JSON list of C-alpha atoms in Angstrom, two decimals:
[
{"chain": "K", "resi": 193, "resn": "GLN", "atom": "CA", "xyz": [113.47, 90.09, 82.60]},
{"chain": "K", "resi": 194, "resn": "LEU", "atom": "CA", "xyz": [113.60, 93.04, 84.94]},
{"chain": "K", "resi": 195, "resn": "GLN", "atom": "CA", "xyz": [115.62, 92.55, 88.12]},
{"chain": "K", "resi": 196, "resn": "LEU", "atom": "CA", "xyz": [116.15, 94.81, 91.10]},
{"chain": "K", "resi": 197, "resn": "GLN", "atom": "CA", "xyz": [118.96, 94.61, 93.63]},
{"chain": "K", "resi": 198, "resn": "GLU", "atom": "CA", "xyz": [119.21, 96.59, 96.84]},
{"chain": "K", "resi": 199, "resn": "SER", "atom": "CA", "xyz": [122.61, 97.63, 98.12]},
{"chain": "K", "resi": 200, "resn": "GLY", "atom": "CA", "xyz": [123.90, 99.57, 101.10]},
{"chain": "K", "resi": 201, "resn": "PRO", "atom": "CA", "xyz": [125.23, 99.26, 104.64]},
{"chain": "K", "resi": 202, "resn": "GLY", "atom": "CA", "xyz": [123.71, 96.57, 106.79]},
{"chain": "K", "resi": 203, "resn": "LEU", "atom": "CA", "xyz": [124.42, 98.45, 110.01]},
{"chain": "K", "resi": 204, "resn": "VAL", "atom": "CA", "xyz": [123.59, 102.08, 110.76]},
{"chain": "K", "resi": 205, "resn": "LYS", "atom": "CA", "xyz": [124.11, 103.97, 114.02]},
{"chain": "K", "resi": 206, "resn": "PRO", "atom": "CA", "xyz": [121.17, 105.65, 115.77]},
{"chain": "K", "resi": 207, "resn": "SER", "atom": "CA", "xyz": [120.57, 109.27, 114.69]},
{"chain": "K", "resi": 208, "resn": "GLU", "atom": "CA", "xyz": [122.47, 108.72, 111.44]},
{"chain": "K", "resi": 209, "resn": "THR", "atom": "CA", "xyz": [121.09, 108.50, 107.89]},
{"chain": "K", "resi": 210, "resn": "LEU", "atom": "CA", "xyz": [120.25, 105.19, 106.26]},
{"chain": "K", "resi": 211, "resn": "SER", "atom": "CA", "xyz": [121.17, 105.15, 102.58]},
{"chain": "K", "resi": 212, "resn": "LEU", "atom": "CA", "xyz": [120.21, 102.40, 100.14]},
{"chain": "K", "resi": 213, "resn": "THR", "atom": "CA", "xyz": [120.39, 102.06, 96.38]},
{"chain": "K", "resi": 214, "resn": "CYS", "atom": "CA", "xyz": [118.26, 99.92, 94.09]},
{"chain": "K", "resi": 215, "resn": "ILE", "atom": "CA", "xyz": [120.03, 98.87, 90.89]},
{"chain": "K", "resi": 216, "resn": "VAL", "atom": "CA", "xyz": [117.65, 98.10, 88.04]},
{"chain": "K", "resi": 217, "resn": "SER", "atom": "CA", "xyz": [118.74, 95.69, 85.31]},
{"chain": "K", "resi": 218, "resn": "GLY", "atom": "CA", "xyz": [116.95, 94.25, 82.32]},
{"chain": "K", "resi": 219, "resn": "GLY", "atom": "CA", "xyz": [114.92, 97.39, 81.71]},
{"chain": "K", "resi": 220, "resn": "SER", "atom": "CA", "xyz": [115.02, 101.17, 81.78]},
{"chain": "K", "resi": 221, "resn": "ILE", "atom": "CA", "xyz": [114.19, 103.14, 84.88]},
{"chain": "K", "resi": 222, "resn": "SER", "atom": "CA", "xyz": [113.15, 106.00, 82.59]},
{"chain": "K", "resi": 223, "resn": "SER", "atom": "CA", "xyz": [110.13, 104.19, 81.21]},
{"chain": "K", "resi": 224, "resn": "SER", "atom": "CA", "xyz": [106.99, 106.29, 81.45]},
{"chain": "K", "resi": 225, "resn": "SER", "atom": "CA", "xyz": [104.95, 103.17, 82.22]},
{"chain": "K", "resi": 226, "resn": "TYR", "atom": "CA", "xyz": [106.20, 102.59, 85.75]},
{"chain": "K", "resi": 227, "resn": "TYR", "atom": "CA", "xyz": [106.89, 104.03, 89.13]},
{"chain": "K", "resi": 228, "resn": "TRP", "atom": "CA", "xyz": [109.56, 102.79, 91.55]},
{"chain": "K", "resi": 229, "resn": "GLY", "atom": "CA", "xyz": [109.03, 102.13, 95.23]},
{"chain": "K", "resi": 230, "resn": "TRP", "atom": "CA", "xyz": [110.54, 101.29, 98.58]},
{"chain": "K", "resi": 231, "resn": "ILE", "atom": "CA", "xyz": [108.84, 99.02, 101.12]},
{"chain": "K", "resi": 232, "resn": "ARG", "atom": "CA", "xyz": [110.20, 97.76, 104.42]},
{"chain": "K", "resi": 233, "resn": "GLN", "atom": "CA", "xyz": [109.43, 94.91, 106.81]},
{"chain": "K", "resi": 234, "resn": "PRO", "atom": "CA", "xyz": [110.56, 94.94, 110.45]},
{"chain": "K", "resi": 235, "resn": "PRO", "atom": "CA", "xyz": [111.61, 91.50, 111.72]},
{"chain": "K", "resi": 236, "resn": "GLY", "atom": "CA", "xyz": [108.54, 89.32, 112.29]},
{"chain": "K", "resi": 237, "resn": "LYS", "atom": "CA", "xyz": [106.14, 92.06, 111.18]},
{"chain": "K", "resi": 238, "resn": "GLY", "atom": "CA", "xyz": [104.20, 93.11, 108.09]},
{"chain": "K", "resi": 239, "resn": "LEU", "atom": "CA", "xyz": [104.99, 95.22, 105.07]},
{"chain": "K", "resi": 240, "resn": "GLU", "atom": "CA", "xyz": [105.18, 99.00, 105.36]},
{"chain": "K", "resi": 241, "resn": "TRP", "atom": "CA", "xyz": [105.19, 101.32, 102.35]},
{"chain": "K", "resi": 242, "resn": "ILE", "atom": "CA", "xyz": [107.91, 103.97, 102.48]},
{"chain": "K", "resi": 243, "resn": "GLY", "atom": "CA", "xyz": [107.46, 105.84, 99.24]},
{"chain": "K", "resi": 244, "resn": "THR", "atom": "CA", "xyz": [107.09, 105.75, 95.48]},
{"chain": "K", "resi": 245, "resn": "MET", "atom": "CA", "xyz": [108.63, 107.87, 92.76]},
{"chain": "K", "resi": 246, "resn": "TYR", "atom": "CA", "xyz": [108.29, 108.50, 89.04]},
{"chain": "K", "resi": 247, "resn": "TYR", "atom": "CA", "xyz": [111.46, 108.66, 86.95]},
{"chain": "K", "resi": 248, "resn": "SER", "atom": "CA", "xyz": [110.81, 112.37, 86.38]},
{"chain": "K", "resi": 249, "resn": "GLY", "atom": "CA", "xyz": [111.24, 112.95, 90.10]},
{"chain": "K", "resi": 250, "resn": "THR", "atom": "CA", "xyz": [107.66, 113.14, 91.34]},
{"chain": "K", "resi": 251, "resn": "THR", "atom": "CA", "xyz": [107.56, 111.43, 94.71]},
{"chain": "K", "resi": 252, "resn": "TYR", "atom": "CA", "xyz": [104.95, 110.21, 97.19]},
{"chain": "K", "resi": 253, "resn": "TYR", "atom": "CA", "xyz": [105.92, 109.40, 100.77]},
{"chain": "K", "resi": 254, "resn": "SER", "atom": "CA", "xyz": [104.29, 107.62, 103.67]},
{"chain": "K", "resi": 255, "resn": "PRO", "atom": "CA", "xyz": [102.81, 110.27, 106.00]},
{"chain": "K", "resi": 256, "resn": "SER", "atom": "CA", "xyz": [104.47, 108.62, 108.98]},
{"chain": "K", "resi": 257, "resn": "LEU", "atom": "CA", "xyz": [107.95, 108.81, 107.42]},
{"chain": "K", "resi": 258, "resn": "LYS", "atom": "CA", "xyz": [107.63, 111.87, 105.18]},
{"chain": "K", "resi": 259, "resn": "SER", "atom": "CA", "xyz": [109.70, 114.19, 107.38]},
{"chain": "K", "resi": 260, "resn": "ARG", "atom": "CA", "xyz": [112.69, 111.83, 107.25]},
{"chain": "K", "resi": 261, "resn": "VAL", "atom": "CA", "xyz": [112.54, 110.24, 103.77]},
{"chain": "K", "resi": 262, "resn": "THR", "atom": "CA", "xyz": [114.04, 111.20, 100.44]},
{"chain": "K", "resi": 263, "resn": "ILE", "atom": "CA", "xyz": [113.76, 109.04, 97.33]},
{"chain": "K", "resi": 264, "resn": "SER", "atom": "CA", "xyz": [115.75, 110.07, 94.27]},
{"chain": "K", "resi": 265, "resn": "VAL", "atom": "CA", "xyz": [116.63, 108.68, 90.86]},
{"chain": "K", "resi": 266, "resn": "ASP", "atom": "CA", "xyz": [119.83, 108.51, 88.83]},
{"chain": "K", "resi": 267, "resn": "THR", "atom": "CA", "xyz": [118.74, 107.70, 85.30]},
{"chain": "K", "resi": 268, "resn": "SER", "atom": "CA", "xyz": [122.34, 107.63, 84.05]},
{"chain": "K", "resi": 269, "resn": "LYS", "atom": "CA", "xyz": [123.07, 104.68, 86.34]},
{"chain": "K", "resi": 270, "resn": "ASN", "atom": "CA", "xyz": [119.58, 103.14, 86.03]},
{"chain": "K", "resi": 271, "resn": "GLN", "atom": "CA", "xyz": [119.10, 103.18, 89.77]},
{"chain": "K", "resi": 272, "resn": "PHE", "atom": "CA", "xyz": [117.11, 104.89, 92.48]},
{"chain": "K", "resi": 273, "resn": "SER", "atom": "CA", "xyz": [117.92, 105.58, 96.10]},
{"chain": "K", "resi": 274, "resn": "LEU", "atom": "CA", "xyz": [116.43, 105.85, 99.56]},
{"chain": "K", "resi": 275, "resn": "LYS", "atom": "CA", "xyz": [117.63, 108.08, 102.36]},
{"chain": "K", "resi": 276, "resn": "LEU", "atom": "CA", "xyz": [116.06, 107.88, 105.81]},
{"chain": "K", "resi": 277, "resn": "SER", "atom": "CA", "xyz": [117.41, 110.33, 108.35]},
{"chain": "K", "resi": 278, "resn": "SER", "atom": "CA", "xyz": [117.57, 110.29, 112.15]},
{"chain": "K", "resi": 279, "resn": "VAL", "atom": "CA", "xyz": [117.13, 106.54, 112.37]},
{"chain": "K", "resi": 280, "resn": "THR", "atom": "CA", "xyz": [116.26, 104.67, 115.55]},
{"chain": "K", "resi": 281, "resn": "ALA", "atom": "CA", "xyz": [115.99, 101.00, 116.41]},
{"chain": "K", "resi": 282, "resn": "ALA", "atom": "CA", "xyz": [112.42, 101.10, 115.11]},
{"chain": "K", "resi": 283, "resn": "ASP", "atom": "CA", "xyz": [113.85, 101.53, 111.61]},
{"chain": "K", "resi": 284, "resn": "THR", "atom": "CA", "xyz": [115.51, 98.11, 111.75]},
{"chain": "K", "resi": 285, "resn": "ALA", "atom": "CA", "xyz": [113.94, 96.16, 108.92]},
{"chain": "K", "resi": 286, "resn": "VAL", "atom": "CA", "xyz": [114.40, 94.37, 105.64]},
{"chain": "K", "resi": 287, "resn": "TYR", "atom": "CA", "xyz": [114.18, 97.05, 102.96]},
{"chain": "K", "resi": 288, "resn": "TYR", "atom": "CA", "xyz": [112.78, 96.12, 99.54]},
{"chain": "K", "resi": 289, "resn": "CYS", "atom": "CA", "xyz": [112.74, 98.04, 96.30]},
{"chain": "K", "resi": 290, "resn": "ALA", "atom": "CA", "xyz": [110.14, 97.24, 93.65]},
{"chain": "K", "resi": 291, "resn": "ARG", "atom": "CA", "xyz": [108.72, 98.40, 90.35]},
{"chain": "K", "resi": 292, "resn": "ALA", "atom": "CA", "xyz": [105.28, 99.93, 90.76]},
{"chain": "K", "resi": 293, "resn": "TYR", "atom": "CA", "xyz": [102.39, 100.04, 88.35]},
{"chain": "K", "resi": 294, "resn": "SER", "atom": "CA", "xyz": [99.61, 102.58, 88.74]},
{"chain": "K", "resi": 295, "resn": "ARG", "atom": "CA", "xyz": [96.32, 102.51, 86.89]},
{"chain": "K", "resi": 296, "resn": "SER", "atom": "CA", "xyz": [93.05, 104.30, 87.40]},
{"chain": "K", "resi": 297, "resn": "TRP", "atom": "CA", "xyz": [91.65, 101.13, 88.97]},
{"chain": "K", "resi": 298, "resn": "GLY", "atom": "CA", "xyz": [94.58, 100.14, 91.19]},
{"chain": "K", "resi": 299, "resn": "ASP", "atom": "CA", "xyz": [98.27, 99.73, 91.85]},
{"chain": "K", "resi": 300, "resn": "TRP", "atom": "CA", "xyz": [100.65, 96.84, 92.23]},
{"chain": "K", "resi": 301, "resn": "PHE", "atom": "CA", "xyz": [104.36, 96.13, 92.84]},
{"chain": "K", "resi": 302, "resn": "ASP", "atom": "CA", "xyz": [106.17, 93.68, 90.55]},
{"chain": "K", "resi": 303, "resn": "PRO", "atom": "CA", "xyz": [108.90, 92.55, 90.67]},
{"chain": "K", "resi": 304, "resn": "TRP", "atom": "CA", "xyz": [110.56, 93.03, 94.04]},
{"chain": "K", "resi": 305, "resn": "GLY", "atom": "CA", "xyz": [114.22, 92.99, 94.91]},
{"chain": "K", "resi": 306, "resn": "GLN", "atom": "CA", "xyz": [115.46, 90.28, 97.25]},
{"chain": "K", "resi": 307, "resn": "GLY", "atom": "CA", "xyz": [115.60, 92.75, 100.15]},
{"chain": "K", "resi": 308, "resn": "THR", "atom": "CA", "xyz": [118.41, 93.90, 102.38]},
{"chain": "K", "resi": 309, "resn": "LEU", "atom": "CA", "xyz": [118.44, 93.82, 106.17]},
{"chain": "K", "resi": 310, "resn": "VAL", "atom": "CA", "xyz": [119.39, 97.07, 107.84]},
{"chain": "K", "resi": 311, "resn": "ILE", "atom": "CA", "xyz": [120.04, 97.02, 111.57]},
{"chain": "K", "resi": 312, "resn": "VAL", "atom": "CA", "xyz": [120.11, 100.25, 113.55]},
{"chain": "K", "resi": 313, "resn": "SER", "atom": "CA", "xyz": [122.45, 99.82, 116.47]},
{"chain": "K", "resi": 314, "resn": "SER", "atom": "CA", "xyz": [125.41, 101.52, 118.07]},
{"chain": "D", "resi": 258, "resn": "SER", "atom": "CA", "xyz": [94.81, 107.65, 105.37]},
{"chain": "D", "resi": 259, "resn": "SER", "atom": "CA", "xyz": [92.97, 104.36, 104.81]},
{"chain": "D", "resi": 260, "resn": "GLU", "atom": "CA", "xyz": [93.67, 101.05, 106.48]},
{"chain": "D", "resi": 261, "resn": "LEU", "atom": "CA", "xyz": [93.37, 97.48, 105.22]},
{"chain": "D", "resi": 262, "resn": "THR", "atom": "CA", "xyz": [92.33, 94.78, 107.68]},
{"chain": "D", "resi": 263, "resn": "GLN", "atom": "CA", "xyz": [93.22, 91.09, 107.28]},
{"chain": "D", "resi": 264, "resn": "ASP", "atom": "CA", "xyz": [92.64, 88.10, 109.54]},
{"chain": "D", "resi": 265, "resn": "PRO", "atom": "CA", "xyz": [95.98, 87.21, 111.17]},
{"chain": "D", "resi": 266, "resn": "ALA", "atom": "CA", "xyz": [95.74, 83.50, 110.43]},
{"chain": "D", "resi": 267, "resn": "VAL", "atom": "CA", "xyz": [93.72, 81.11, 108.29]},
{"chain": "D", "resi": 268, "resn": "SER", "atom": "CA", "xyz": [94.03, 77.37, 107.78]},
{"chain": "D", "resi": 269, "resn": "VAL", "atom": "CA", "xyz": [92.86, 75.06, 105.02]},
{"chain": "D", "resi": 270, "resn": "ALA", "atom": "CA", "xyz": [92.94, 71.32, 104.45]},
{"chain": "D", "resi": 271, "resn": "LEU", "atom": "CA", "xyz": [95.09, 70.13, 101.59]},
{"chain": "D", "resi": 272, "resn": "GLY", "atom": "CA", "xyz": [93.16, 70.28, 98.34]},
{"chain": "D", "resi": 273, "resn": "GLN", "atom": "CA", "xyz": [90.34, 72.42, 99.72]},
{"chain": "D", "resi": 274, "resn": "THR", "atom": "CA", "xyz": [89.42, 76.00, 98.84]},
{"chain": "D", "resi": 275, "resn": "VAL", "atom": "CA", "xyz": [90.32, 78.93, 101.06]},
{"chain": "D", "resi": 276, "resn": "ARG", "atom": "CA", "xyz": [89.34, 82.60, 100.97]},
{"chain": "D", "resi": 277, "resn": "ILE", "atom": "CA", "xyz": [91.63, 85.24, 102.44]},
{"chain": "D", "resi": 278, "resn": "THR", "atom": "CA", "xyz": [89.92, 88.59, 102.93]},
{"chain": "D", "resi": 279, "resn": "CYS", "atom": "CA", "xyz": [90.99, 92.21, 103.12]},
{"chain": "D", "resi": 280, "resn": "GLN", "atom": "CA", "xyz": [88.70, 95.02, 104.24]},
{"chain": "D", "resi": 281, "resn": "GLY", "atom": "CA", "xyz": [89.07, 98.74, 103.74]},
{"chain": "D", "resi": 282, "resn": "ASP", "atom": "CA", "xyz": [87.29, 101.81, 102.45]},
{"chain": "D", "resi": 283, "resn": "SER", "atom": "CA", "xyz": [89.80, 102.27, 99.62]},
{"chain": "D", "resi": 284, "resn": "LEU", "atom": "CA", "xyz": [88.67, 98.93, 98.17]},
{"chain": "D", "resi": 285, "resn": "ARG", "atom": "CA", "xyz": [85.36, 100.51, 97.16]},
{"chain": "D", "resi": 286, "resn": "THR", "atom": "CA", "xyz": [87.38, 102.59, 94.66]},
{"chain": "D", "resi": 287, "resn": "PHE", "atom": "CA", "xyz": [90.49, 100.55, 93.87]},
{"chain": "D", "resi": 288, "resn": "TYR", "atom": "CA", "xyz": [91.18, 96.87, 93.31]},
{"chain": "D", "resi": 289, "resn": "ALA", "atom": "CA", "xyz": [93.55, 95.20, 95.74]},
{"chain": "D", "resi": 290, "resn": "SER", "atom": "CA", "xyz": [96.72, 93.46, 94.74]},
{"chain": "D", "resi": 291, "resn": "TRP", "atom": "CA", "xyz": [97.87, 90.36, 96.61]},
{"chain": "D", "resi": 292, "resn": "TYR", "atom": "CA", "xyz": [101.36, 89.14, 97.50]},
{"chain": "D", "resi": 293, "resn": "GLN", "atom": "CA", "xyz": [102.60, 85.77, 98.70]},
{"chain": "D", "resi": 294, "resn": "GLN", "atom": "CA", "xyz": [105.59, 85.78, 101.01]},
{"chain": "D", "resi": 295, "resn": "LYS", "atom": "CA", "xyz": [107.29, 82.56, 102.00]},
{"chain": "D", "resi": 296, "resn": "SER", "atom": "CA", "xyz": [109.70, 82.45, 104.91]},
{"chain": "D", "resi": 297, "resn": "GLY", "atom": "CA", "xyz": [112.91, 84.33, 104.18]},
{"chain": "D", "resi": 298, "resn": "GLN", "atom": "CA", "xyz": [111.81, 85.40, 100.70]},
{"chain": "D", "resi": 299, "resn": "ALA", "atom": "CA", "xyz": [110.69, 88.63, 99.09]},
{"chain": "D", "resi": 300, "resn": "PRO", "atom": "CA", "xyz": [106.96, 89.12, 98.43]},
{"chain": "D", "resi": 301, "resn": "LEU", "atom": "CA", "xyz": [105.65, 87.75, 95.12]},
{"chain": "D", "resi": 302, "resn": "LEU", "atom": "CA", "xyz": [102.72, 89.30, 93.28]},
{"chain": "D", "resi": 303, "resn": "VAL", "atom": "CA", "xyz": [99.95, 86.72, 92.78]},
{"chain": "D", "resi": 304, "resn": "ILE", "atom": "CA", "xyz": [96.86, 88.80, 91.88]},
{"chain": "D", "resi": 305, "resn": "TYR", "atom": "CA", "xyz": [96.30, 92.36, 90.69]},
{"chain": "D", "resi": 306, "resn": "GLY", "atom": "CA", "xyz": [93.39, 94.31, 89.30]},
{"chain": "D", "resi": 307, "resn": "LYS", "atom": "CA", "xyz": [89.96, 92.77, 88.92]},
{"chain": "D", "resi": 308, "resn": "ASN", "atom": "CA", "xyz": [91.39, 89.25, 88.72]},
{"chain": "D", "resi": 309, "resn": "ASN", "atom": "CA", "xyz": [94.73, 89.18, 86.91]},
{"chain": "D", "resi": 310, "resn": "ARG", "atom": "CA", "xyz": [97.50, 86.67, 87.49]},
{"chain": "D", "resi": 311, "resn": "PRO", "atom": "CA", "xyz": [101.13, 87.42, 86.54]},
{"chain": "D", "resi": 312, "resn": "SER", "atom": "CA", "xyz": [102.86, 84.92, 84.33]},
{"chain": "D", "resi": 313, "resn": "GLY", "atom": "CA", "xyz": [103.81, 81.80, 86.26]},
{"chain": "D", "resi": 314, "resn": "ILE", "atom": "CA", "xyz": [101.16, 82.06, 88.95]},
{"chain": "D", "resi": 315, "resn": "PRO", "atom": "CA", "xyz": [98.95, 78.94, 89.04]},
{"chain": "D", "resi": 316, "resn": "ASP", "atom": "CA", "xyz": [95.33, 79.38, 88.03]},
{"chain": "D", "resi": 317, "resn": "ARG", "atom": "CA", "xyz": [94.19, 78.09, 91.41]},
{"chain": "D", "resi": 318, "resn": "PHE", "atom": "CA", "xyz": [94.81, 81.67, 92.60]},
{"chain": "D", "resi": 319, "resn": "SER", "atom": "CA", "xyz": [92.00, 84.13, 91.89]},
{"chain": "D", "resi": 320, "resn": "GLY", "atom": "CA", "xyz": [90.68, 87.41, 93.22]},
{"chain": "D", "resi": 321, "resn": "SER", "atom": "CA", "xyz": [87.32, 89.06, 93.76]},
{"chain": "D", "resi": 322, "resn": "ARG", "atom": "CA", "xyz": [85.80, 92.16, 95.32]},
{"chain": "D", "resi": 323, "resn": "SER", "atom": "CA", "xyz": [82.49, 92.94, 96.98]},
{"chain": "D", "resi": 324, "resn": "GLY", "atom": "CA", "xyz": [81.86, 96.35, 98.49]},
{"chain": "D", "resi": 325, "resn": "ASN", "atom": "CA", "xyz": [84.79, 97.21, 100.75]},
{"chain": "D", "resi": 326, "resn": "THR", "atom": "CA", "xyz": [86.13, 93.64, 100.86]},
{"chain": "D", "resi": 327, "resn": "ALA", "atom": "CA", "xyz": [88.67, 92.06, 98.53]},
{"chain": "D", "resi": 328, "resn": "SER", "atom": "CA", "xyz": [89.29, 88.34, 98.56]},
{"chain": "D", "resi": 329, "resn": "LEU", "atom": "CA", "xyz": [92.11, 86.09, 97.46]},
{"chain": "D", "resi": 330, "resn": "ILE", "atom": "CA", "xyz": [90.78, 82.63, 96.69]},
{"chain": "D", "resi": 331, "resn": "ILE", "atom": "CA", "xyz": [92.98, 79.54, 96.46]},
{"chain": "D", "resi": 332, "resn": "SER", "atom": "CA", "xyz": [91.07, 76.67, 94.89]},
{"chain": "D", "resi": 333, "resn": "GLY", "atom": "CA", "xyz": [92.63, 73.34, 95.76]},
{"chain": "D", "resi": 334, "resn": "ALA", "atom": "CA", "xyz": [95.30, 74.57, 98.16]},
{"chain": "D", "resi": 335, "resn": "GLN", "atom": "CA", "xyz": [98.67, 72.88, 97.91]},
{"chain": "D", "resi": 336, "resn": "ALA", "atom": "CA", "xyz": [101.34, 72.44, 100.56]},
{"chain": "D", "resi": 337, "resn": "GLU", "atom": "CA", "xyz": [103.53, 74.97, 98.74]},
{"chain": "D", "resi": 338, "resn": "ASP", "atom": "CA", "xyz": [100.84, 77.63, 99.19]},
{"chain": "D", "resi": 339, "resn": "GLU", "atom": "CA", "xyz": [101.62, 77.83, 102.91]},
{"chain": "D", "resi": 340, "resn": "ALA", "atom": "CA", "xyz": [102.86, 81.40, 103.32]},
{"chain": "D", "resi": 341, "resn": "ASP", "atom": "CA", "xyz": [101.98, 84.88, 104.48]},
{"chain": "D", "resi": 342, "resn": "TYR", "atom": "CA", "xyz": [99.62, 86.79, 102.19]},
{"chain": "D", "resi": 343, "resn": "TYR", "atom": "CA", "xyz": [99.38, 90.57, 102.05]},
{"chain": "D", "resi": 344, "resn": "CYS", "atom": "CA", "xyz": [96.83, 92.78, 100.34]},
{"chain": "D", "resi": 345, "resn": "HIS", "atom": "CA", "xyz": [97.71, 96.24, 99.04]},
{"chain": "D", "resi": 346, "resn": "SER", "atom": "CA", "xyz": [95.77, 99.17, 97.69]},
{"chain": "D", "resi": 347, "resn": "ARG", "atom": "CA", "xyz": [96.08, 102.81, 96.83]},
{"chain": "D", "resi": 348, "resn": "ASP", "atom": "CA", "xyz": [94.63, 105.12, 99.44]},
{"chain": "D", "resi": 349, "resn": "SER", "atom": "CA", "xyz": [91.31, 106.52, 98.24]},
{"chain": "D", "resi": 350, "resn": "SER", "atom": "CA", "xyz": [92.12, 110.06, 99.40]},
{"chain": "D", "resi": 351, "resn": "ASP", "atom": "CA", "xyz": [95.55, 110.57, 97.84]},
{"chain": "D", "resi": 352, "resn": "ASN", "atom": "CA", "xyz": [98.37, 108.82, 96.00]},
{"chain": "D", "resi": 353, "resn": "HIS", "atom": "CA", "xyz": [99.57, 107.01, 99.09]},
{"chain": "D", "resi": 354, "resn": "VAL", "atom": "CA", "xyz": [99.79, 103.25, 99.41]},
{"chain": "D", "resi": 355, "resn": "VAL", "atom": "CA", "xyz": [98.61, 100.95, 102.17]},
{"chain": "D", "resi": 356, "resn": "PHE", "atom": "CA", "xyz": [99.28, 97.30, 102.98]},
{"chain": "D", "resi": 357, "resn": "GLY", "atom": "CA", "xyz": [97.15, 94.96, 105.03]},
{"chain": "D", "resi": 358, "resn": "GLY", "atom": "CA", "xyz": [98.66, 93.43, 108.13]},
{"chain": "D", "resi": 359, "resn": "GLY", "atom": "CA", "xyz": [99.03, 90.03, 106.48]},
{"chain": "D", "resi": 360, "resn": "THR", "atom": "CA", "xyz": [97.40, 86.61, 106.84]},
{"chain": "D", "resi": 361, "resn": "LYS", "atom": "CA", "xyz": [99.38, 83.52, 107.70]},
{"chain": "D", "resi": 362, "resn": "LEU", "atom": "CA", "xyz": [98.00, 80.59, 105.72]},
{"chain": "D", "resi": 363, "resn": "THR", "atom": "CA", "xyz": [98.52, 77.09, 107.09]},
{"chain": "D", "resi": 364, "resn": "VAL", "atom": "CA", "xyz": [97.82, 74.11, 104.84]},
{"chain": "D", "resi": 365, "resn": "LEU", "atom": "CA", "xyz": [96.85, 71.12, 106.96]}
]
């Protein structure tokens, strides 16, 4: 059964870069059948898509975050990563990684990691 | 990019049927997927595609679409169904993704 686990610092200073890693176990990140995504949720608010990537490196980013986001993959470690630069308090959120499916008729995320809270504060 | 609109809150009596809706232009092209999120937990996929349930999701959960509106239907709502529900779709103009604002379901 595929499992995803986010890891990274829980506290980041304003203007610095947030870096998170999603470790994939129970399956290969190099499968051509899936994409891999990052989604975040500010405290008390809804879900916000950050970006999605294919194991080959093709990436799609949220227009509102595109200038600050980089998603990359390390197939040798079976993990993928998120970097968000120039963070502010508005970037405080629970960050989730998830496997993404994409078909001609729609997309879905399954499963999700448990999420990791990142607080932006000095 | 497209937007998906959900009612902020819906309530249902125990054992009754409830419909949670999601509106957006992208839903004319793509099916929505639906996620259940209980307090302090990660979202859980409950419906995807035309009307597909992942393994382990009770058959009281179903999905439908009409025009630009997708619906998540819970037939015979149980106390454990009380949660936030989010719809999700691909944007119809590009490969971007959009989530609805979420609906808080209360089971009375």
